[in-house]
């Protein structure tokens, strides 16, 4: 992509940070445009030579021209589980990118909806599917635009949201969720390794777009093994030296727990009951699909769930 740069937005979060870390050995810092709500968080990358700009999904004016000079953009999804607000935020950013001349968008989707299907019962996946569909529509309409949707596996580090925000440092005996813990489960993946694999895909495209194998396609990056929620909870208990069990409860009882609403309220709306559709999706096997892509791109076996969580809790 002569004369154009690689962009990442938002660039200061967990997945963005990991992707940047693994891009820098492969792409000169001066070829990167890093866009974040709080640019000061990218001071080290700026010092290394990257261009740093400010924009916010919820500030439409900030998106205008912020993608200028970028040939390929890694668009990281809006951080919430909403549907309409989130999907519209993605659409605004994509439209702004196209007006600025972006030719290819990598989009960080999520590993619900099974083996690259377009159906889900999970609220958290609906905006992702809408965004994937919008990118596909744009690629059909415009000969000068392509995309790659990367369905990033459910992070090892995200286990709290699927276990009623279980805290290993202040553990409870019972995890109350609307699921009994049985299979199908989740093909969990480490966020750092997802960032590494994403960086390698972006660098591969930047080096030779014509040979890039995921042009106008969706790729699922899953972990190598499916763990049921009971197996996840057993691992947590073993790591903290305390017996922990799942108690299946109604959606209403789950949502009424005091730790739930503060973490699942977006723009003043408590989405705890709607979030519970994630367990319906897990029960249907939407997150239990294993692909070899993460292992192949990394060139090694991905880290297992227990190893990641042991490090997280300092065990």
PDB file of C-alpha atoms in Angstrom, residues 4-297:
ATOM      1  CA  UNK A   4      -0.860   4.871   2.848  1.00  0.00           C
ATOM      2  CA  UNK A   5      -0.765   3.907   6.480  1.00  0.00           C
ATOM      3  CA  UNK A   6      -2.311   1.277   8.736  1.00  0.00           C
ATOM      4  CA  UNK A   7      -4.845   2.583  11.233  1.00  0.00           C
ATOM      5  CA  UNK A   8      -6.185   1.147  14.487  1.00  0.00           C
ATOM      6  CA  UNK A   9      -9.315   2.486  16.174  1.00  0.00           C
ATOM      7  CA  UNK A  10      -9.833   2.432  19.112  1.00  0.00           C
ATOM      8  CA  UNK A  11      -6.162   1.784  19.774  1.00  0.00           C
ATOM      9  CA  UNK A  12      -5.800   2.104  23.564  1.00  0.00           C
ATOM     10  CA  UNK A  13      -7.781  -0.931  24.753  1.00  0.00           C
ATOM     11  CA  UNK A  14      -6.708  -4.474  25.478  1.00  0.00           C
ATOM     12  CA  UNK A  15      -7.043  -5.969  22.012  1.00  0.00           C
ATOM     13  CA  UNK A  16      -5.729  -2.815  20.353  1.00  0.00           C
ATOM     14  CA  UNK A  17      -2.727  -2.697  22.645  1.00  0.00           C
ATOM     15  CA  UNK A  18      -1.857  -6.310  22.000  1.00  0.00           C
ATOM     16  CA  UNK A  19      -2.238  -5.865  18.253  1.00  0.00           C
ATOM     17  CA  UNK A  20       0.019  -2.797  18.251  1.00  0.00           C
ATOM     18  CA  UNK A  21       2.629  -4.620  20.331  1.00  0.00           C
ATOM     19  CA  UNK A  22       2.832  -7.392  17.757  1.00  0.00           C
ATOM     20  CA  UNK A  23       2.574  -5.080  14.737  1.00  0.00           C
ATOM     21  CA  UNK A  24       5.546  -2.928  15.697  1.00  0.00           C
ATOM     22  CA  UNK A  25       8.188  -5.594  14.940  1.00  0.00           C
ATOM     23  CA  UNK A  26       6.568  -6.096  11.520  1.00  0.00           C
ATOM     24  CA  UNK A  27       5.483  -2.602  10.460  1.00  0.00           C
ATOM     25  CA  UNK A  28       7.528   0.603  10.946  1.00  0.00           C
ATOM     26  CA  UNK A  29       5.937   2.750  13.657  1.00  0.00           C
ATOM     27  CA  UNK A  30       5.846   5.681  11.226  1.00  0.00           C
ATOM     28  CA  UNK A  31       3.393   3.675   9.079  1.00  0.00           C
ATOM     29  CA  UNK A  32       0.851   3.394  11.911  1.00  0.00           C
ATOM     30  CA  UNK A  33      -1.987   5.775  12.745  1.00  0.00           C
ATOM     31  CA  UNK A  34      -3.316   5.059  16.235  1.00  0.00           C
ATOM     32  CA  UNK A  35      -6.651   6.607  17.131  1.00  0.00           C
ATOM     33  CA  UNK A  36      -8.069   6.689  20.645  1.00  0.00           C
ATOM     34  CA  UNK A  37     -10.430   8.598  22.891  1.00  0.00           C
ATOM     35  CA  UNK A  38      -7.494   9.353  25.187  1.00  0.00           C
ATOM     36  CA  UNK A  39      -4.392   9.803  23.004  1.00  0.00           C
ATOM     37  CA  UNK A  40      -2.170  10.307  26.061  1.00  0.00           C
ATOM     38  CA  UNK A  41      -2.428   6.572  26.663  1.00  0.00           C
ATOM     39  CA  UNK A  42      -0.409   6.086  23.466  1.00  0.00           C
ATOM     40  CA  UNK A  43       2.536   8.273  24.454  1.00  0.00           C
ATOM     41  CA  UNK A  44       5.058   5.437  24.100  1.00  0.00           C
ATOM     42  CA  UNK A  45       3.851   4.573  20.615  1.00  0.00           C
ATOM     43  CA  UNK A  46       3.908   8.246  19.645  1.00  0.00           C
ATOM     44  CA  UNK A  47       7.494   8.517  20.880  1.00  0.00           C
ATOM     45  CA  UNK A  48       8.363   5.497  18.728  1.00  0.00           C
ATOM     46  CA  UNK A  49       7.128   7.357  15.628  1.00  0.00           C
ATOM     47  CA  UNK A  50       3.469   6.385  15.277  1.00  0.00           C
ATOM     48  CA  UNK A  51       0.925   9.041  14.373  1.00  0.00           C
ATOM     49  CA  UNK A  52      -1.581   9.432  17.211  1.00  0.00           C
ATOM     50  CA  UNK A  53      -4.997  11.043  16.737  1.00  0.00           C
ATOM     51  CA  UNK A  54      -8.090  11.531  18.872  1.00  0.00           C
ATOM     52  CA  UNK A  55     -11.552  10.211  18.078  1.00  0.00           C
ATOM     53  CA  UNK A  56     -14.472   8.749  20.001  1.00  0.00           C
ATOM     54  CA  UNK A  57     -17.215   6.459  18.697  1.00  0.00           C
ATOM     55  CA  UNK A  58     -19.760   8.616  20.542  1.00  0.00           C
ATOM     56  CA  UNK A  59     -18.461  11.906  19.117  1.00  0.00           C
ATOM     57  CA  UNK A  60     -19.421  11.805  15.451  1.00  0.00           C
ATOM     58  CA  UNK A  61     -17.626  15.061  14.670  1.00  0.00           C
ATOM     59  CA  UNK A  62     -14.343  13.563  15.888  1.00  0.00           C
ATOM     60  CA  UNK A  63     -14.596  10.823  13.249  1.00  0.00           C
ATOM     61  CA  UNK A  64     -14.586  13.227  10.330  1.00  0.00           C
ATOM     62  CA  UNK A  65     -11.185  13.145   8.560  1.00  0.00           C
ATOM     63  CA  UNK A  66      -9.560  11.224  11.422  1.00  0.00           C
ATOM     64  CA  UNK A  67      -8.962   8.318   9.027  1.00  0.00           C
ATOM     65  CA  UNK A  68      -7.284  10.445   6.343  1.00  0.00           C
ATOM     66  CA  UNK A  69      -4.161   8.859   4.878  1.00  0.00           C
ATOM     67  CA  UNK A  70      -5.087   5.376   6.090  1.00  0.00           C
ATOM     68  CA  UNK A  71      -5.227   2.575   3.525  1.00  0.00           C
ATOM     69  CA  UNK A  72      -6.216  -0.284   5.833  1.00  0.00           C
ATOM     70  CA  UNK A  73      -8.010   0.163   9.150  1.00  0.00           C
ATOM     71  CA  UNK A  74      -8.385  -2.239  12.059  1.00  0.00           C
ATOM     72  CA  UNK A  75     -11.787  -1.266  13.468  1.00  0.00           C
ATOM     73  CA  UNK A  76     -12.200  -2.649  16.980  1.00  0.00           C
ATOM     74  CA  UNK A  77     -15.796  -3.012  18.055  1.00  0.00           C
ATOM     75  CA  UNK A  78     -17.540  -0.575  20.390  1.00  0.00           C
ATOM     76  CA  UNK A  79     -17.174  -1.761  23.976  1.00  0.00           C
ATOM     77  CA  UNK A  80     -20.669  -2.734  25.102  1.00  0.00           C
ATOM     78  CA  UNK A  81     -23.242  -5.464  24.554  1.00  0.00           C
ATOM     79  CA  UNK A  82     -25.888  -3.149  23.069  1.00  0.00           C
ATOM     80  CA  UNK A  83     -27.369  -3.702  19.642  1.00  0.00           C
ATOM     81  CA  UNK A  84     -28.770  -0.558  17.996  1.00  0.00           C
ATOM     82  CA  UNK A  85     -26.412   1.985  19.557  1.00  0.00           C
ATOM     83  CA  UNK A  86     -23.372  -0.201  18.977  1.00  0.00           C
ATOM     84  CA  UNK A  87     -24.251  -1.108  15.384  1.00  0.00           C
ATOM     85  CA  UNK A  88     -24.900   2.535  14.527  1.00  0.00           C
ATOM     86  CA  UNK A  89     -21.567   3.575  16.069  1.00  0.00           C
ATOM     87  CA  UNK A  90     -19.796   1.033  13.873  1.00  0.00           C
ATOM     88  CA  UNK A  91     -21.654   2.226  10.777  1.00  0.00           C
ATOM     89  CA  UNK A  92     -20.733   5.867  11.428  1.00  0.00           C
ATOM     90  CA  UNK A  93     -17.060   4.963  11.816  1.00  0.00           C
ATOM     91  CA  UNK A  94     -17.076   2.826   8.667  1.00  0.00           C
ATOM     92  CA  UNK A  95     -18.739   5.579   6.650  1.00  0.00           C
ATOM     93  CA  UNK A  96     -16.200   8.121   7.899  1.00  0.00           C
ATOM     94  CA  UNK A  97     -13.373   5.742   6.977  1.00  0.00           C
ATOM     95  CA  UNK A  98     -14.721   5.330   3.458  1.00  0.00           C
ATOM     96  CA  UNK A  99     -15.018   9.102   3.027  1.00  0.00           C
ATOM     97  CA  UNK A 100     -11.359   9.361   4.026  1.00  0.00           C
ATOM     98  CA  UNK A 101     -10.342   6.817   1.390  1.00  0.00           C
ATOM     99  CA  UNK A 102      -9.804   3.685   3.487  1.00  0.00           C
ATOM    100  CA  UNK A 103      -9.678   0.709   1.108  1.00  0.00           C
ATOM    101  CA  UNK A 104      -9.737  -2.244   3.512  1.00  0.00           C
ATOM    102  CA  UNK A 105     -11.259  -2.688   6.967  1.00  0.00           C
ATOM    103  CA  UNK A 106     -10.345  -5.411   9.408  1.00  0.00           C
ATOM    104  CA  UNK A 107     -13.230  -5.677  11.881  1.00  0.00           C
ATOM    105  CA  UNK A 108     -13.004  -7.325  15.303  1.00  0.00           C
ATOM    106  CA  UNK A 109     -16.126  -9.446  15.540  1.00  0.00           C
ATOM    107  CA  UNK A 110     -16.852 -12.095  18.193  1.00  0.00           C
ATOM    108  CA  UNK A 111     -16.953 -15.884  18.284  1.00  0.00           C
ATOM    109  CA  UNK A 112     -20.680 -16.381  18.750  1.00  0.00           C
ATOM    110  CA  UNK A 113     -22.971 -17.512  15.904  1.00  0.00           C
ATOM    111  CA  UNK A 114     -21.290 -20.884  15.436  1.00  0.00           C
ATOM    112  CA  UNK A 115     -19.160 -21.781  12.459  1.00  0.00           C
ATOM    113  CA  UNK A 116     -19.365 -18.467  10.567  1.00  0.00           C
ATOM    114  CA  UNK A 117     -23.146 -18.536  10.486  1.00  0.00           C
ATOM    115  CA  UNK A 118     -25.227 -15.352  10.461  1.00  0.00           C
ATOM    116  CA  UNK A 119     -27.647 -16.358  13.189  1.00  0.00           C
ATOM    117  CA  UNK A 120     -27.392 -15.886  16.952  1.00  0.00           C
ATOM    118  CA  UNK A 121     -29.586 -15.724  20.017  1.00  0.00           C
ATOM    119  CA  UNK A 122     -26.983 -13.652  21.912  1.00  0.00           C
ATOM    120  CA  UNK A 123     -27.620  -9.932  22.285  1.00  0.00           C
ATOM    121  CA  UNK A 124     -23.870  -9.331  22.440  1.00  0.00           C
ATOM    122  CA  UNK A 125     -23.426 -10.745  18.924  1.00  0.00           C
ATOM    123  CA  UNK A 126     -26.222  -8.902  17.146  1.00  0.00           C
ATOM    124  CA  UNK A 127     -24.292  -5.682  16.454  1.00  0.00           C
ATOM    125  CA  UNK A 128     -21.364  -7.758  15.201  1.00  0.00           C
ATOM    126  CA  UNK A 129     -23.573  -9.568  12.700  1.00  0.00           C
ATOM    127  CA  UNK A 130     -25.089  -6.271  11.575  1.00  0.00           C
ATOM    128  CA  UNK A 131     -21.623  -4.801  11.066  1.00  0.00           C
ATOM    129  CA  UNK A 132     -20.387  -7.866   9.186  1.00  0.00           C
ATOM    130  CA  UNK A 133     -23.444  -7.603   6.926  1.00  0.00           C
ATOM    131  CA  UNK A 134     -22.812  -3.889   6.323  1.00  0.00           C
ATOM    132  CA  UNK A 135     -19.197  -4.515   5.361  1.00  0.00           C
ATOM    133  CA  UNK A 136     -20.275  -7.320   3.028  1.00  0.00           C
ATOM    134  CA  UNK A 137     -22.862  -5.034   1.413  1.00  0.00           C
ATOM    135  CA  UNK A 138     -20.301  -2.260   0.908  1.00  0.00           C
ATOM    136  CA  UNK A 139     -17.817  -4.676  -0.669  1.00  0.00           C
ATOM    137  CA  UNK A 140     -20.507  -5.780  -3.145  1.00  0.00           C
ATOM    138  CA  UNK A 141     -21.380  -2.202  -4.020  1.00  0.00           C
ATOM    139  CA  UNK A 142     -17.863  -0.769  -4.271  1.00  0.00           C
ATOM    140  CA  UNK A 143     -15.080  -2.223  -6.375  1.00  0.00           C
ATOM    141  CA  UNK A 144     -12.510  -0.165  -4.452  1.00  0.00           C
ATOM    142  CA  UNK A 145     -13.336  -1.545  -0.991  1.00  0.00           C
ATOM    143  CA  UNK A 146     -12.641  -4.861   0.752  1.00  0.00           C
ATOM    144  CA  UNK A 147     -12.926  -6.158   4.304  1.00  0.00           C
ATOM    145  CA  UNK A 148     -11.934  -8.960   6.645  1.00  0.00           C
ATOM    146  CA  UNK A 149     -14.113  -9.808   9.639  1.00  0.00           C
ATOM    147  CA  UNK A 150     -12.137 -11.505  12.411  1.00  0.00           C
ATOM    148  CA  UNK A 151     -14.335 -13.363  14.857  1.00  0.00           C
ATOM    149  CA  UNK A 152     -12.101 -13.175  17.894  1.00  0.00           C
ATOM    150  CA  UNK A 153     -12.530 -16.066  20.324  1.00  0.00           C
ATOM    151  CA  UNK A 154     -14.044 -15.388  23.728  1.00  0.00           C
ATOM    152  CA  UNK A 155     -11.122 -14.177  25.821  1.00  0.00           C
ATOM    153  CA  UNK A 156      -9.754 -16.304  28.646  1.00  0.00           C
ATOM    154  CA  UNK A 157      -9.662 -13.026  30.548  1.00  0.00           C
ATOM    155  CA  UNK A 158     -13.402 -12.463  30.062  1.00  0.00           C
ATOM    156  CA  UNK A 159     -14.443 -15.401  32.244  1.00  0.00           C
ATOM    157  CA  UNK A 160     -15.945 -13.081  34.917  1.00  0.00           C
ATOM    158  CA  UNK A 161     -18.774 -11.922  32.669  1.00  0.00           C
ATOM    159  CA  UNK A 162     -19.815 -15.548  32.067  1.00  0.00           C
ATOM    160  CA  UNK A 163     -19.549 -16.466  35.767  1.00  0.00           C
ATOM    161  CA  UNK A 164     -21.645 -13.669  37.333  1.00  0.00           C
ATOM    162  CA  UNK A 165     -18.476 -11.579  37.767  1.00  0.00           C
ATOM    163  CA  UNK A 166     -16.732 -14.139  39.927  1.00  0.00           C
ATOM    164  CA  UNK A 167     -13.761 -12.543  41.687  1.00  0.00           C
ATOM    165  CA  UNK A 168     -10.906 -14.960  42.503  1.00  0.00           C
ATOM    166  CA  UNK A 169      -9.606 -12.489  45.093  1.00  0.00           C
ATOM    167  CA  UNK A 170     -12.943 -12.404  46.895  1.00  0.00           C
ATOM    168  CA  UNK A 171     -14.530 -15.708  45.906  1.00  0.00           C
ATOM    169  CA  UNK A 172     -18.044 -16.907  46.564  1.00  0.00           C
ATOM    170  CA  UNK A 173     -19.022 -20.548  46.996  1.00  0.00           C
ATOM    171  CA  UNK A 174     -21.835 -20.425  44.446  1.00  0.00           C
ATOM    172  CA  UNK A 175     -21.859 -18.859  41.007  1.00  0.00           C
ATOM    173  CA  UNK A 176     -25.472 -18.075  40.144  1.00  0.00           C
ATOM    174  CA  UNK A 177     -26.097 -18.017  36.412  1.00  0.00           C
ATOM    175  CA  UNK A 178     -28.971 -19.136  34.130  1.00  0.00           C
ATOM    176  CA  UNK A 179     -26.972 -22.154  32.944  1.00  0.00           C
ATOM    177  CA  UNK A 180     -26.153 -25.503  34.560  1.00  0.00           C
ATOM    178  CA  UNK A 181     -22.534 -25.549  33.410  1.00  0.00           C
ATOM    179  CA  UNK A 182     -22.862 -28.537  31.112  1.00  0.00           C
ATOM    180  CA  UNK A 183     -21.767 -28.696  27.476  1.00  0.00           C
ATOM    181  CA  UNK A 184     -21.561 -27.434  24.835  1.00  0.00           C
ATOM    182  CA  UNK A 185     -18.970 -25.032  26.130  1.00  0.00           C
ATOM    183  CA  UNK A 186     -16.611 -22.345  24.862  1.00  0.00           C
ATOM    184  CA  UNK A 187     -13.432 -22.535  22.782  1.00  0.00           C
ATOM    185  CA  UNK A 188     -11.691 -19.871  24.884  1.00  0.00           C
ATOM    186  CA  UNK A 189      -8.658 -17.980  23.549  1.00  0.00           C
ATOM    187  CA  UNK A 190      -6.063 -15.716  25.163  1.00  0.00           C
ATOM    188  CA  UNK A 191      -6.512 -12.031  24.296  1.00  0.00           C
ATOM    189  CA  UNK A 192      -2.787 -11.449  23.858  1.00  0.00           C
ATOM    190  CA  UNK A 193      -2.592 -14.285  21.332  1.00  0.00           C
ATOM    191  CA  UNK A 194      -5.647 -13.009  19.480  1.00  0.00           C
ATOM    192  CA  UNK A 195      -3.903  -9.643  19.212  1.00  0.00           C
ATOM    193  CA  UNK A 196      -0.751 -11.346  17.949  1.00  0.00           C
ATOM    194  CA  UNK A 197      -2.649 -13.333  15.325  1.00  0.00           C
ATOM    195  CA  UNK A 198      -4.603 -10.256  14.262  1.00  0.00           C
ATOM    196  CA  UNK A 199      -1.351  -8.315  13.899  1.00  0.00           C
ATOM    197  CA  UNK A 200       0.073 -11.056  11.707  1.00  0.00           C
ATOM    198  CA  UNK A 201      -3.016 -10.996   9.485  1.00  0.00           C
ATOM    199  CA  UNK A 202      -2.807  -7.206   9.131  1.00  0.00           C
ATOM    200  CA  UNK A 203       0.919  -7.355   8.356  1.00  0.00           C
ATOM    201  CA  UNK A 204       0.314 -10.106   5.812  1.00  0.00           C
ATOM    202  CA  UNK A 205      -2.238  -7.928   4.039  1.00  0.00           C
ATOM    203  CA  UNK A 206       0.033  -4.873   4.182  1.00  0.00           C
ATOM    204  CA  UNK A 207       2.932  -6.815   2.657  1.00  0.00           C
ATOM    205  CA  UNK A 208       0.980  -8.276  -0.250  1.00  0.00           C
ATOM    206  CA  UNK A 209      -2.717  -7.363  -0.519  1.00  0.00           C
ATOM    207  CA  UNK A 210      -3.165  -9.235  -3.805  1.00  0.00           C
ATOM    208  CA  UNK A 211      -2.217 -12.549  -2.162  1.00  0.00           C
ATOM    209  CA  UNK A 212      -4.154 -12.024   1.072  1.00  0.00           C
ATOM    210  CA  UNK A 213      -6.390 -15.097   1.552  1.00  0.00           C
ATOM    211  CA  UNK A 214      -9.132 -13.448   3.653  1.00  0.00           C
ATOM    212  CA  UNK A 215     -10.266 -10.709   1.286  1.00  0.00           C
ATOM    213  CA  UNK A 216     -14.014 -10.147   1.758  1.00  0.00           C
ATOM    214  CA  UNK A 217     -14.145 -13.105   4.127  1.00  0.00           C
ATOM    215  CA  UNK A 218     -14.730 -13.904   7.787  1.00  0.00           C
ATOM    216  CA  UNK A 219     -12.201 -15.887   9.813  1.00  0.00           C
ATOM    217  CA  UNK A 220     -12.851 -17.476  13.202  1.00  0.00           C
ATOM    218  CA  UNK A 221      -9.924 -17.435  15.628  1.00  0.00           C
ATOM    219  CA  UNK A 222     -10.825 -19.915  18.340  1.00  0.00           C
ATOM    220  CA  UNK A 223      -8.887 -21.605  21.076  1.00  0.00           C
ATOM    221  CA  UNK A 224      -7.884 -25.242  20.539  1.00  0.00           C
ATOM    222  CA  UNK A 225     -10.167 -26.784  23.164  1.00  0.00           C
ATOM    223  CA  UNK A 226     -13.743 -26.415  24.330  1.00  0.00           C
ATOM    224  CA  UNK A 227     -14.310 -26.101  28.064  1.00  0.00           C
ATOM    225  CA  UNK A 228     -17.752 -26.289  29.612  1.00  0.00           C
ATOM    226  CA  UNK A 229     -18.654 -23.624  32.124  1.00  0.00           C
ATOM    227  CA  UNK A 230     -18.463 -26.281  34.846  1.00  0.00           C
ATOM    228  CA  UNK A 231     -14.906 -27.072  33.779  1.00  0.00           C
ATOM    229  CA  UNK A 232     -14.093 -23.354  33.871  1.00  0.00           C
ATOM    230  CA  UNK A 233     -15.465 -23.058  37.405  1.00  0.00           C
ATOM    231  CA  UNK A 234     -13.614 -26.210  38.494  1.00  0.00           C
ATOM    232  CA  UNK A 235     -10.364 -24.663  37.227  1.00  0.00           C
ATOM    233  CA  UNK A 236     -11.097 -21.432  39.100  1.00  0.00           C
ATOM    234  CA  UNK A 237     -11.764 -23.368  42.282  1.00  0.00           C
ATOM    235  CA  UNK A 238      -8.593 -25.402  41.915  1.00  0.00           C
ATOM    236  CA  UNK A 239      -6.483 -22.285  41.360  1.00  0.00           C
ATOM    237  CA  UNK A 240      -7.792 -20.510  44.446  1.00  0.00           C
ATOM    238  CA  UNK A 241      -7.952 -23.646  46.609  1.00  0.00           C
ATOM    239  CA  UNK A 242     -11.676 -23.355  47.258  1.00  0.00           C
ATOM    240  CA  UNK A 243     -14.623 -25.457  46.171  1.00  0.00           C
ATOM    241  CA  UNK A 244     -16.861 -23.426  43.871  1.00  0.00           C
ATOM    242  CA  UNK A 245     -19.983 -24.622  42.133  1.00  0.00           C
ATOM    243  CA  UNK A 246     -22.529 -23.345  39.654  1.00  0.00           C
ATOM    244  CA  UNK A 247     -26.112 -22.912  40.803  1.00  0.00           C
ATOM    245  CA  UNK A 248     -28.517 -22.579  37.910  1.00  0.00           C
ATOM    246  CA  UNK A 249     -31.013 -19.791  38.560  1.00  0.00           C
ATOM    247  CA  UNK A 250     -33.647 -17.932  36.589  1.00  0.00           C
ATOM    248  CA  UNK A 251     -32.720 -14.937  34.478  1.00  0.00           C
ATOM    249  CA  UNK A 252     -34.556 -12.701  36.949  1.00  0.00           C
ATOM    250  CA  UNK A 253     -32.596 -14.094  39.897  1.00  0.00           C
ATOM    251  CA  UNK A 254     -29.343 -13.738  38.016  1.00  0.00           C
ATOM    252  CA  UNK A 255     -30.093 -10.131  37.096  1.00  0.00           C
ATOM    253  CA  UNK A 256     -31.134  -9.255  40.663  1.00  0.00           C
ATOM    254  CA  UNK A 257     -27.677  -9.970  42.092  1.00  0.00           C
ATOM    255  CA  UNK A 258     -26.133  -6.705  43.298  1.00  0.00           C
ATOM    256  CA  UNK A 259     -22.909  -7.034  41.303  1.00  0.00           C
ATOM    257  CA  UNK A 260     -24.660  -7.504  37.954  1.00  0.00           C
ATOM    258  CA  UNK A 261     -26.518  -4.318  37.034  1.00  0.00           C
ATOM    259  CA  UNK A 262     -23.608  -1.891  37.560  1.00  0.00           C
ATOM    260  CA  UNK A 263     -21.504  -3.863  35.079  1.00  0.00           C
ATOM    261  CA  UNK A 264     -24.198  -4.383  32.455  1.00  0.00           C
ATOM    262  CA  UNK A 265     -25.772  -0.935  32.329  1.00  0.00           C
ATOM    263  CA  UNK A 266     -25.056   1.058  29.175  1.00  0.00           C
ATOM    264  CA  UNK A 267     -26.289   4.587  28.513  1.00  0.00           C
ATOM    265  CA  UNK A 268     -28.535   4.326  31.533  1.00  0.00           C
ATOM    266  CA  UNK A 269     -30.198   1.067  30.487  1.00  0.00           C
ATOM    267  CA  UNK A 270     -29.756  -2.121  32.525  1.00  0.00           C
ATOM    268  CA  UNK A 271     -29.199  -4.910  29.979  1.00  0.00           C
ATOM    269  CA  UNK A 272     -28.571  -7.713  32.475  1.00  0.00           C
ATOM    270  CA  UNK A 273     -31.587  -9.759  31.400  1.00  0.00           C
ATOM    271  CA  UNK A 274     -30.798  -9.250  27.726  1.00  0.00           C
ATOM    272  CA  UNK A 275     -27.152 -10.163  28.354  1.00  0.00           C
ATOM    273  CA  UNK A 276     -28.350 -13.518  29.703  1.00  0.00           C
ATOM    274  CA  UNK A 277     -29.027 -14.546  26.103  1.00  0.00           C
ATOM    275  CA  UNK A 278     -25.274 -15.258  25.958  1.00  0.00           C
ATOM    276  CA  UNK A 279     -25.899 -18.409  28.003  1.00  0.00           C
ATOM    277  CA  UNK A 280     -28.667 -19.425  25.610  1.00  0.00           C
ATOM    278  CA  UNK A 281     -26.155 -19.101  22.787  1.00  0.00           C
ATOM    279  CA  UNK A 282     -23.522 -21.113  24.664  1.00  0.00           C
ATOM    280  CA  UNK A 283     -26.164 -23.780  25.339  1.00  0.00           C
ATOM    281  CA  UNK A 284     -26.832 -23.931  21.585  1.00  0.00           C
ATOM    282  CA  UNK A 285     -23.150 -24.496  20.849  1.00  0.00           C
ATOM    283  CA  UNK A 286     -22.531 -21.079  19.261  1.00  0.00           C
ATOM    284  CA  UNK A 287     -19.158 -20.737  21.021  1.00  0.00           C
ATOM    285  CA  UNK A 288     -18.043 -24.364  20.822  1.00  0.00           C
ATOM    286  CA  UNK A 289     -16.551 -24.296  17.312  1.00  0.00           C
ATOM    287  CA  UNK A 290     -12.812 -25.004  17.127  1.00  0.00           C
ATOM    288  CA  UNK A 291     -10.788 -23.904  14.112  1.00  0.00           C
ATOM    289  CA  UNK A 292      -7.048 -24.381  13.458  1.00  0.00           C
ATOM    290  CA  UNK A 293      -6.483 -20.771  12.365  1.00  0.00           C
ATOM    291  CA  UNK A 294      -5.162 -19.335  15.627  1.00  0.00           C
ATOM    292  CA  UNK A 295      -2.626 -22.137  15.983  1.00  0.00           C
ATOM    293  CA  UNK A 296      -1.580 -21.900  12.346  1.00  0.00           C
ATOM    294  CA  UNK A 297      -1.147 -18.129  12.398  1.00  0.00           C
TER     295      UNK A 297
END
